[in-house]
Coordinates of C-alpha atoms and ligand atoms in Angstrom, one line a residue:
M1 CA 81.3 128.6 144.9
S2 CA 81.9 131.0 141.9
V3 CA 82.6 129.8 138.7
K4 CA 85.9 130.9 137.3
K5 CA 86.3 132.1 133.6
I6 CA 89.1 130.9 131.6
G7 CA 89.7 131.9 128.1
I8 CA 91.1 129.7 125.2
G9 CA 92.8 130.8 121.8
I10 CA 92.8 127.9 119.4
V11 CA 95.4 128.3 116.7
G12 CA 95.1 125.5 114.0
L13 CA 91.4 124.3 113.1
G14 CA 92.3 121.0 111.5
T15 CA 91.9 117.4 112.6
V16 CA 92.5 118.1 116.2
G17 CA 91.6 121.8 116.4
S18 CA 88.1 121.0 115.2
G19 CA 88.1 118.0 117.6
L20 CA 89.0 120.0 120.4
I21 CA 86.1 123.0 119.5
E22 CA 83.5 120.0 119.4
I23 CA 84.4 118.8 123.0
I24 CA 84.4 122.1 124.4
Q25 CA 80.8 122.9 122.9
K26 CA 79.8 119.4 123.7
N27 CA 80.8 119.4 127.6
N28 CA 81.3 122.9 128.7
N29 CA 78.2 122.5 131.2
I30 CA 79.9 119.3 132.7
Y31 CA 83.2 121.1 133.1
K32 CA 81.4 124.2 134.5
N33 CA 79.7 121.9 137.2
K34 CA 82.7 119.6 137.9
Y35 CA 85.5 122.0 138.0
K36 CA 83.7 125.1 138.7
T37 CA 85.3 126.6 135.5
D38 CA 83.7 128.2 132.5
F39 CA 86.0 127.4 129.4
S40 CA 85.3 129.8 126.8
I41 CA 86.8 130.0 123.1
N42 CA 87.8 133.7 122.8
G43 CA 90.1 133.3 119.8
I44 CA 90.5 131.1 117.0
S45 CA 93.0 131.4 114.0
A46 CA 94.0 128.8 111.0
K47 CA 95.8 129.5 107.7
N48 CA 92.5 130.1 105.6
R49 CA 89.7 132.0 106.9
N50 CA 87.4 131.1 104.1
K51 CA 88.0 127.3 104.2
K52 CA 84.8 125.3 105.1
R53 CA 85.3 123.6 108.5
N54 CA 83.6 120.8 109.8
V55 CA 82.7 122.2 113.2
S56 CA 80.7 125.5 113.6
I57 CA 83.1 128.4 114.2
K58 CA 80.1 130.9 114.3
G59 CA 80.4 133.2 116.8
Y60 CA 84.4 132.8 117.7
K61 CA 86.5 135.7 117.2
W62 CA 88.9 135.2 114.3
F63 CA 92.8 136.4 113.9
D64 CA 94.6 136.4 111.1
D65 CA 97.8 136.6 113.0
P66 CA 97.5 134.3 116.1
V67 CA 100.1 135.9 118.0
K68 CA 98.1 138.9 118.6
M69 CA 95.9 136.6 121.0
T70 CA 99.0 136.0 123.3
E71 CA 98.4 140.1 124.1
L72 CA 94.9 139.7 125.1
P73 CA 94.0 139.6 128.9
N74 CA 90.8 137.4 128.3
I75 CA 92.9 134.4 126.8
D76 CA 94.6 132.5 129.4
I77 CA 95.5 129.7 127.4
I78 CA 97.0 129.2 124.0
V79 CA 96.4 125.9 122.1
E80 CA 98.9 125.4 119.3
L81 CA 97.8 123.0 116.8
I82 CA 99.3 123.7 113.5
G83 CA 102.5 121.5 113.5
G84 CA 106.2 122.1 112.3
S85 CA 109.2 122.2 114.5
D86 CA 110.0 125.9 114.0
G87 CA 108.2 129.0 112.6
L88 CA 104.8 130.1 113.7
A89 CA 104.6 127.2 116.2
L90 CA 107.8 128.1 118.2
K91 CA 107.1 131.8 118.2
L92 CA 103.6 131.2 119.6
A93 CA 105.1 129.2 122.4
K94 CA 107.8 131.9 123.2
E95 CA 105.4 134.7 122.7
S96 CA 102.5 132.9 125.0
L97 CA 105.2 132.1 127.8
K98 CA 106.5 135.4 128.0
R99 CA 103.2 136.8 128.5
R100 CA 102.5 134.3 131.2
K101 CA 99.7 132.3 129.0
Y102 CA 99.5 128.6 129.6
F103 CA 100.9 127.1 126.4
V104 CA 99.1 123.8 125.3
T105 CA 100.5 121.9 122.2
A106 CA 100.1 118.3 120.4
N107 CA 103.1 119.4 118.5
K108 CA 105.7 116.5 118.6
A109 CA 108.0 117.9 116.0
L110 CA 108.3 121.3 118.1
I111 CA 108.6 119.3 121.4
A112 CA 111.1 117.0 120.3
K113 CA 113.4 120.0 118.9
H114 CA 112.6 122.7 121.5
G115 CA 110.9 121.1 124.3
I116 CA 113.9 121.6 126.8
K117 CA 113.9 125.5 125.5
I118 CA 110.3 126.1 125.8
F119 CA 110.5 124.5 129.4
E120 CA 113.2 126.7 130.2
L121 CA 111.2 129.6 129.1
S122 CA 108.1 128.4 131.2
Q123 CA 110.6 128.4 134.4
K124 CA 111.6 131.8 133.6
Y125 CA 108.4 133.3 133.2
N126 CA 106.6 131.2 135.7
A127 CA 104.1 129.9 133.1
K128 CA 102.6 126.7 132.4
F129 CA 103.3 124.3 129.4
S130 CA 101.9 121.0 128.3
F131 CA 102.3 118.4 125.5
E132 CA 100.5 115.4 126.6
A133 CA 99.1 114.9 123.1
A134 CA 102.3 115.2 121.4
V135 CA 103.4 111.2 122.4
G136 CA 100.7 108.7 122.1
G137 CA 97.7 110.8 121.2
G138 CA 95.1 109.6 123.6
I139 CA 97.3 107.7 125.9
P140 CA 98.3 109.9 129.0
I141 CA 102.0 108.9 129.1
I142 CA 103.3 112.4 129.9
R143 CA 101.3 112.5 132.9
L144 CA 102.2 109.0 134.0
I145 CA 106.1 109.8 133.7
N146 CA 106.0 113.2 135.2
N147 CA 103.5 112.5 138.1
S148 CA 106.3 110.6 139.7
I149 CA 103.9 107.5 139.5
I150 CA 107.2 105.8 138.3
V151 CA 108.8 105.6 141.6
G152 CA 112.2 103.9 140.9
K153 CA 114.7 104.3 138.2
I154 CA 113.5 103.8 134.4
K155 CA 115.9 101.3 132.8
N156 CA 113.9 101.2 129.2
I157 CA 111.2 102.7 127.5
Y158 CA 109.9 101.4 124.4
G159 CA 106.6 100.9 122.2
I160 CA 104.7 101.2 119.3
L161 CA 104.5 105.1 118.8
N162 CA 103.0 105.2 115.3
G163 CA 99.4 104.1 114.5
T164 CA 99.7 104.4 110.8
C165 CA 102.8 101.9 110.8
N166 CA 101.1 99.6 113.0
Y167 CA 97.8 99.6 111.1
I168 CA 99.9 98.9 107.8
L169 CA 101.8 96.0 109.3
T170 CA 98.9 94.6 110.6
K171 CA 97.0 94.6 107.2
M172 CA 100.0 93.1 105.4
R173 CA 100.1 90.3 108.0
E174 CA 96.3 89.5 108.3
N175 CA 95.5 90.1 104.7
N176 CA 98.4 89.4 102.9
L177 CA 98.7 92.9 101.7
Q178 CA 101.6 94.4 99.7
F179 CA 103.0 97.5 101.5
N180 CA 101.6 100.0 99.0
K181 CA 97.9 98.5 99.3
A182 CA 98.0 98.4 103.1
L183 CA 99.3 102.1 103.0
K184 CA 96.5 103.1 100.3
E185 CA 93.8 101.2 102.7
A186 CA 95.2 103.3 105.7
Q187 CA 94.8 106.6 103.8
N188 CA 91.3 105.8 102.9
L189 CA 90.5 105.0 106.2
G190 CA 92.0 108.4 107.5
F191 CA 94.7 106.3 109.6
A192 CA 97.5 107.8 107.3
E193 CA 97.9 111.2 106.0
A194 CA 98.0 112.3 102.2
N195 CA 101.8 112.8 102.8
P196 CA 102.7 110.1 105.1
K197 CA 106.5 110.1 104.6
D198 CA 107.2 111.1 108.3
D199 CA 105.2 108.3 109.5
I200 CA 106.5 105.3 107.3
N201 CA 110.1 106.4 107.5
G202 CA 110.3 106.4 111.3
T203 CA 110.9 110.1 111.8
D204 CA 107.5 110.7 113.7
T205 CA 108.2 107.6 116.1
A206 CA 111.6 109.1 116.4
Y207 CA 110.3 112.6 117.4
K208 CA 108.1 110.8 120.0
L209 CA 111.0 108.7 121.2
A210 CA 113.4 111.8 121.7
I211 CA 110.2 113.3 124.1
L212 CA 110.2 110.2 126.2
S213 CA 113.8 109.8 126.5
N214 CA 114.2 113.4 127.6
L215 CA 111.5 112.7 130.2
A216 CA 112.3 109.3 131.2
F217 CA 116.4 109.9 131.7
G218 CA 116.6 113.4 132.2
I219 CA 118.7 113.9 128.9
N220 CA 118.7 116.7 126.1
T221 CA 118.7 114.3 123.0
K222 CA 118.3 115.4 119.5
V223 CA 116.4 113.6 116.9
S224 CA 119.3 113.0 114.8
D225 CA 121.0 110.8 117.9
I226 CA 118.4 108.3 117.1
Y227 CA 119.1 105.5 114.7
T228 CA 116.1 105.3 112.4
E229 CA 114.8 102.9 109.6
G230 CA 111.0 103.1 108.3
I231 CA 109.1 100.2 107.0
S232 CA 108.3 100.9 103.5
K233 CA 111.2 98.1 102.7
I234 CA 109.1 95.2 104.4
E235 CA 108.1 92.5 102.1
E236 CA 105.3 90.3 102.3
I237 CA 107.5 87.4 102.2
D238 CA 109.3 88.9 105.3
I239 CA 105.9 89.1 107.2
K240 CA 105.1 85.5 106.1
M241 CA 108.5 84.2 107.4
A242 CA 108.5 86.0 110.7
Q243 CA 104.9 84.5 111.4
K244 CA 106.1 81.1 110.7
L245 CA 109.0 81.5 113.0
G246 CA 106.5 82.7 115.6
Y247 CA 107.1 86.4 115.0
K248 CA 105.4 89.7 114.1
I249 CA 107.1 92.5 112.4
I250 CA 106.5 95.7 114.3
L251 CA 107.8 99.2 114.0
L252 CA 109.3 99.9 117.5
G253 CA 110.9 102.9 119.3
I254 CA 113.4 101.7 121.9
S255 CA 115.4 103.8 124.6
N256 CA 117.7 101.8 126.7
L257 CA 119.9 103.3 129.6
K258 CA 122.9 101.5 130.3
N259 CA 126.2 102.5 132.1
N260 CA 124.6 106.1 132.0
K261 CA 124.4 106.0 128.4
V262 CA 121.0 106.0 126.4
M263 CA 120.8 104.3 123.2
Q264 CA 118.0 105.2 121.0
R265 CA 116.6 103.4 117.8
V266 CA 113.5 103.1 115.7
H267 CA 113.3 100.3 113.3
P268 CA 111.3 97.3 112.2
S269 CA 111.5 94.2 114.8
L270 CA 110.7 90.8 114.9
V271 CA 108.8 90.4 118.2
S272 CA 107.4 87.1 119.6
N273 CA 104.0 86.0 119.2
N274 CA 103.8 85.6 123.0
S275 CA 104.9 89.0 124.2
M276 CA 102.7 91.4 125.2
I277 CA 103.6 94.0 122.8
S278 CA 102.8 91.9 119.6
K279 CA 98.9 91.7 120.8
V280 CA 98.6 95.5 120.0
D281 CA 97.4 95.7 116.5
N282 CA 95.8 97.9 114.0
E283 CA 96.0 101.7 114.9
L284 CA 96.7 101.2 118.3
N285 CA 99.8 102.3 120.0
T286 CA 101.5 101.0 123.3
I287 CA 104.1 102.3 125.4
I288 CA 106.2 100.1 128.0
I289 CA 108.1 101.7 131.0
D290 CA 110.4 99.3 132.1
D291 CA 111.1 100.5 135.8
E292 CA 113.6 99.2 138.4
V293 CA 111.1 98.9 141.1
A294 CA 108.0 98.4 139.4
D295 CA 109.1 96.1 136.7
K296 CA 107.1 96.5 133.4
I297 CA 104.2 99.2 133.0
M298 CA 102.6 99.0 129.6
V299 CA 99.8 101.5 128.2
V300 CA 97.8 100.9 125.2
G301 CA 95.5 103.1 123.4
K302 CA 94.9 105.3 120.3
G303 CA 98.0 107.0 119.3
A304 CA 96.4 109.5 116.7
G305 CA 92.8 110.6 115.6
K306 CA 90.5 113.6 116.1
R307 CA 88.9 112.4 119.4
P308 CA 91.6 110.7 121.1
T309 CA 94.2 113.5 120.4
A310 CA 91.6 116.3 121.3
A311 CA 90.9 114.5 124.4
S312 CA 94.3 114.7 125.4
I313 CA 94.7 118.4 124.7
M314 CA 91.3 118.9 126.7
A315 CA 92.8 116.8 129.9
D316 CA 95.8 119.4 129.7
I317 CA 93.5 122.4 129.7
L318 CA 91.3 120.9 132.6
N319 CA 94.7 120.6 134.2
I320 CA 95.4 124.3 134.2
H321 CA 95.3 124.7 138.3
D322 CA 97.8 121.7 138.4
E323 CA 101.0 123.1 139.8
N324 CA 102.9 119.9 138.5
K325 CA 102.6 121.5 135.1
K326 CA 105.7 123.5 135.9
K327 CA 107.7 120.6 136.8
F328 CA 108.4 119.2 133.1
F329 CA 111.9 118.3 132.4
V330 CA 113.3 119.4 135.9
T331 CA 115.0 116.1 136.5
K332 CA 117.8 116.9 134.2
N333 CA 120.3 114.3 135.0
K334 CA 123.9 115.7 134.2
K335 CA 125.4 112.1 134.5
V336 CA 123.5 110.6 131.9
S337 CA 123.7 111.4 128.1
S338 CA 122.8 110.0 124.8
L339 CA 124.7 108.1 122.5
S340 CA 124.8 108.9 118.7
S341 CA 122.8 107.1 116.0
K342 CA 126.1 105.3 114.8
D343 CA 126.6 103.5 118.3
I344 CA 123.8 101.3 117.2
S345 CA 126.8 99.3 116.2
K346 CA 127.2 98.3 119.8
R347 CA 123.8 96.7 120.0
E348 CA 123.9 93.0 120.8
G349 CA 121.0 90.8 119.5
R350 CA 119.6 88.2 117.1
F351 CA 119.0 88.9 113.4
Y352 CA 116.7 87.6 110.8
I353 CA 118.7 87.4 107.5
R354 CA 117.0 86.8 104.0
M355 CA 118.7 86.5 100.6
G356 CA 117.8 84.7 97.0
V357 CA 120.6 82.4 95.8
D358 CA 121.1 80.3 92.5
D359 CA 118.8 77.3 92.7
K360 CA 122.0 74.9 92.2
P361 CA 123.5 72.4 94.4
G362 CA 125.8 73.1 97.0
V363 CA 125.0 77.0 97.2
L364 CA 123.3 76.4 100.5
A365 CA 126.3 74.5 102.0
D366 CA 128.4 77.3 100.9
I367 CA 126.4 80.3 102.4
T368 CA 126.3 78.1 105.7
L369 CA 130.0 77.5 105.5
F370 CA 130.6 81.4 104.8
F371 CA 128.7 82.2 108.1
K372 CA 130.8 79.7 109.9
K373 CA 134.2 80.8 108.5
H374 CA 133.0 84.4 109.9
K375 CA 131.8 83.3 113.2
I376 CA 128.3 84.2 112.8
S377 CA 126.4 81.3 114.9
I378 CA 123.2 80.5 113.0
K379 CA 120.2 79.3 115.2
S380 CA 118.0 78.1 112.3
M381 CA 117.7 78.3 108.6
F382 CA 114.9 77.7 106.0
Q383 CA 115.1 77.4 102.3
L384 CA 111.7 78.6 101.0
D385 CA 109.6 76.9 98.0
N386 CA 108.8 80.0 96.2
K387 CA 111.6 80.1 93.5
I388 CA 111.4 83.0 91.3
K389 CA 113.3 82.9 87.8
N390 CA 115.6 79.9 89.3
I391 CA 116.2 82.2 92.5
V392 CA 115.7 80.3 95.9
P393 CA 115.0 82.4 98.8
L394 CA 117.0 81.4 102.1
V395 CA 116.2 82.7 105.7
F396 CA 118.9 82.4 108.5
V397 CA 118.0 83.4 112.1
T398 CA 121.3 84.1 114.1
H399 CA 122.3 83.8 117.9
K400 CA 123.3 86.9 119.5
I401 CA 125.9 89.1 118.0
T402 CA 126.9 92.6 117.8
E403 CA 125.3 94.9 115.0
H404 CA 129.3 95.8 114.0
K405 CA 130.1 92.2 113.4
I406 CA 126.8 91.2 111.3
S407 CA 127.3 94.5 109.2
L408 CA 130.8 93.7 108.5
V409 CA 130.0 90.2 107.5
L410 CA 127.1 91.2 105.2
K411 CA 129.3 93.7 103.3
K412 CA 131.5 90.7 102.5
M413 CA 128.4 88.7 101.6
K414 CA 127.2 91.1 99.1
A415 CA 130.3 90.5 96.9
L416 CA 129.5 86.9 96.8
K417 CA 128.4 85.7 93.2
K418 CA 126.0 83.1 94.4
I419 CA 123.7 85.5 95.9
K420 CA 121.3 87.2 93.6
T421 CA 119.1 89.5 95.5
K422 CA 119.6 92.5 98.3
I423 CA 120.2 90.8 101.5
V424 CA 117.4 91.7 104.1
L425 CA 118.4 92.2 107.6
L426 CA 115.8 92.5 110.4
R427 CA 116.4 92.9 114.1
I428 CA 114.8 90.2 116.5
E429 CA 113.9 91.9 120.0
E430 CA 113.3 89.9 123.1
L431 CA 110.9 92.1 124.9
Ligands
NAP520 N1 95.8 114.3 113.8 C1 96.4 113.7 114.8 O1 95.9 112.4 114.9 C2 97.4 114.1 115.6 C3 97.9 113.2 116.7 C4 98.7 113.7 117.8 C5 99.5 115.0 117.4 N2 98.9 115.8 116.4 C6 99.5 117.2 116.3 O2 98.7 118.1 116.4 C7 98.9 119.0 115.5 C8 97.8 119.5 114.4 O3 97.6 118.2 113.7 P1 96.3 118.2 113.0 O4 96.1 116.7 112.3 O5 95.2 118.8 113.4 O6 96.8 118.9 111.4 P2 95.9 119.4 110.3 O7 94.7 118.7 110.3 O8 96.9 119.5 109.0 O9 95.5 121.0 110.6 C9 96.4 122.1 110.8 C10 95.8 123.2 111.1 O10 96.8 124.2 111.1 C11 96.6 125.5 110.4 N3 97.7 126.1 109.7 C12 99.0 125.4 109.2 N4 99.7 126.5 109.0 C13 99.3 127.6 109.5 C14 99.9 129.0 109.5 N5 101.1 129.4 109.2 N6 99.0 129.7 110.5 C15 97.8 129.4 110.9 N7 97.4 128.2 110.9 C16 98.1 127.4 110.3 C17 95.7 125.0 109.0 O11 94.8 125.9 108.5 P3 93.9 125.6 107.4 O12 92.8 124.7 107.9 O13 93.4 126.8 107.1 O14 94.7 124.8 106.3 C18 95.0 123.9 110.0 O15 93.9 124.3 110.5 C19 100.3 118.7 114.7 O16 101.4 119.2 115.4 C20 100.3 117.3 114.8 O17 101.5 116.6 114.8 C21 98.2 115.1 115.6

């Protein structure tokens, strides 16, 4: 059997781009034998030609303008690894598909914002496009959803979608670290970027959740439809209290389908130590698909990093002959739509509430009475020993209540003179 030649153009030679080059350099002979295909890098591009790279790029043809690569007959696949939701990344997607090149990307921002438009272009031009690495790094979640391995109707899809946040929260819990110290450690170990803003404010998780929701429910959601809260306000005291109560604090992305409406939210959550999801520590990611027929399917793996992410890209490249690649997003469901981020007020669940009060007799009774008067049913209550400047921390765990109700009551509560600190509100998720 003859060996087919497939030419690749790689745009972006950073963490993932250099990882991909390494994989191709190391494994091309294996691919030749196994897939009867010779994958050769016929073009590379990045911002700065003279930058020192941690992989050898000697012998590869350099393009100052990567869009030129889409015009070449010896390039069949364009791999976009630069990032950004618009600009060059979007242009590359459009020009690649127009010229019937297979467009492969790891860019969650691009796919969350323009995924459906790019899919429609791929349909129009009968070209392929893949984005496995955009969600969950090395976890093959897109393939899992898309290859119809899920035979029923997905009711919920949720998980830990950001390794940086999971690492920080794990270290805060295990080593009693403050948020800033845990972040620094994550940066030193390469789990967090120099500018970790999108990770810690929840945006990165929201991008990935938007992609998962679109695929799982056939909707066309906007990232702004997702209620998003990050982890920077999580304090050591809450991590410790959660532990005492039998919970871990985890940043979750959650998408629920109910009455043909999809509610999406990203926020730190208290999750029981007994749940499977709470076992996923450090930089690991997990995604749980809750399907009507198969029940819960959980996948775990490295959500980022040079090798796992480049491996996902390579898997997309190796799947070049897979006809399923043309079917992404086709399950558009006209009946189902996404709620807006404000609709989180309809969520019903339990809450963890912490506040600092004057260390005076009767204050605790007053706060308890306040909750009772406003029909907030309290499941448990704790007064902590670590008093600071005569302020005692109190922690309450509520029974189930709507977000709307709790936010109204907390607004009133903030006006109470006895409460001396901000009121911390965290959601408890029963998963
Ligand atoms: N890193 C991960 O673990 C991971 C995981 C999943 C998904 N992703 C996604 O993969 C993509 C790449 O991430 P990365 O971590 O590899 O990023 P990175 O290390 O910052 O590398 C980005 C690359 O893009 C190049 N670049 C930036 N702007 C450019 C422009 N205008 N024209 C040409 N080249 C340009 C840079 O060139 P210079 O090198 O010359 O500066 C660099 O080589 C992003 O979409 C990211 O979200 C990354």
